[in-house]
Amino acid sequence: YMMDDDPLEVRNCLIYATKASLLDSQWPIAHLAKGRAHLCCFNFSLAVQSFEDVLQLDPSLQTEVAEDMEIAQVELAKFRENRDMQPAGLISGRTQRTCPPCRGP
């Protein structure tokens, strides 16, 4: 679901999931939705963090989280490997593929 999703829909999902996790930080489903939205935005580190939050809050969701967690971890490892192998100037010139709320300043 990462590349085919409507950017506005992904953006709204991230906003609403973040709000839900702030309103009730103990609700694992909010963190699951936030992790999946970060995954769609190619924010793999934040996705892993959200999935870890889900498992900490409710270990019974392991099956629900497993595939998404694996994708996020593999993609994060690829990103880190590529970052370490290339000169810094090449990385900063790449096009960012993130939704607006995920972009840095």
XYZ file of C-alpha atoms in Angstrom:
105
model
C 0.000 0.000 0.000
C 2.947 2.358 0.104
C 3.245 3.797 -3.372
C -0.342 3.547 -4.606
C -2.008 5.487 -1.808
C -3.428 8.948 -2.339
C -0.974 11.428 -0.730
C -3.809 13.436 0.822
C -5.289 10.290 2.336
C -1.903 9.256 3.754
C -1.354 12.778 5.111
C -4.735 12.764 6.828
C -4.127 9.295 8.208
C -0.843 10.424 9.728
C -2.427 13.525 11.229
C -5.381 11.652 12.724
C -3.264 8.754 13.990
C -0.831 11.182 15.614
C -3.708 13.046 17.261
C -5.210 9.772 18.491
C -1.885 8.632 19.943
C -1.520 11.965 21.725
C -5.058 11.810 23.127
C -4.606 8.236 24.353
C -0.972 7.183 24.376
C -1.968 3.741 25.693
C -4.138 2.858 22.655
C -2.023 0.529 20.494
C -4.231 0.854 17.411
C -3.422 4.572 17.177
C 0.283 3.709 17.153
C -0.345 0.989 14.562
C -2.109 3.455 12.254
C 0.671 6.001 12.804
C 3.328 3.404 12.003
C 1.580 2.408 8.799
C 1.220 6.049 7.768
C 4.946 6.609 8.403
C 5.660 3.509 6.325
C 3.657 5.039 3.455
C 5.702 8.231 3.817
C 8.981 6.301 3.682
C 9.761 7.381 7.265
C 11.068 3.968 8.182
C 12.702 4.926 11.478
C 9.491 6.500 12.759
C 7.493 3.523 11.502
C 9.712 1.107 13.444
C 9.360 3.268 16.549
C 5.566 3.269 16.241
C 5.430 -0.501 15.690
C 7.647 -1.020 18.745
C 5.211 1.145 20.732
C 2.348 -1.086 19.567
C 4.120 -4.225 20.753
C 5.074 -2.671 24.060
C 1.444 -1.702 24.693
C -0.107 -4.951 23.423
C 2.175 -7.902 22.629
C -0.830 -9.854 21.319
C -0.702 -7.658 18.194
C 2.612 -9.274 17.131
C 0.984 -11.024 14.168
C -0.726 -7.800 13.070
C 2.534 -5.825 13.225
C 5.051 -8.418 11.996
C 4.927 -7.839 8.231
C 4.893 -4.039 8.484
C 7.711 -4.086 11.035
C 9.818 -6.294 8.788
C 9.285 -4.011 5.789
C 10.207 -0.935 7.837
C 13.322 -2.575 9.298
C 14.558 -3.867 5.929
C 13.997 -0.517 4.213
C 15.630 1.364 7.094
C 18.681 -0.909 6.863
C 18.887 -0.309 3.091
C 18.660 3.437 3.601
C 21.402 3.404 6.243
C 23.616 1.204 4.085
C 23.203 3.495 1.074
C 23.764 6.594 3.187
C 26.998 5.194 4.578
C 28.290 4.228 1.121
C 27.692 7.547 -0.674
C 29.255 10.969 -0.206
C 26.981 13.291 1.758
C 26.454 15.630 -1.202
C 24.773 12.921 -3.245
C 22.273 12.144 -0.539
C 21.220 15.719 0.106
C 20.485 16.198 -3.598
C 18.010 13.326 -3.828
C 14.308 13.948 -4.164
C 12.430 13.350 -0.931
C 9.469 11.014 -1.203
C 7.528 11.960 1.890
C 4.142 13.442 2.556
C 3.974 17.097 3.736
C 3.596 16.466 7.489
C 6.619 14.178 7.428
C 8.966 16.629 5.728
C 11.484 18.474 7.776
C 12.007 22.224 7.547
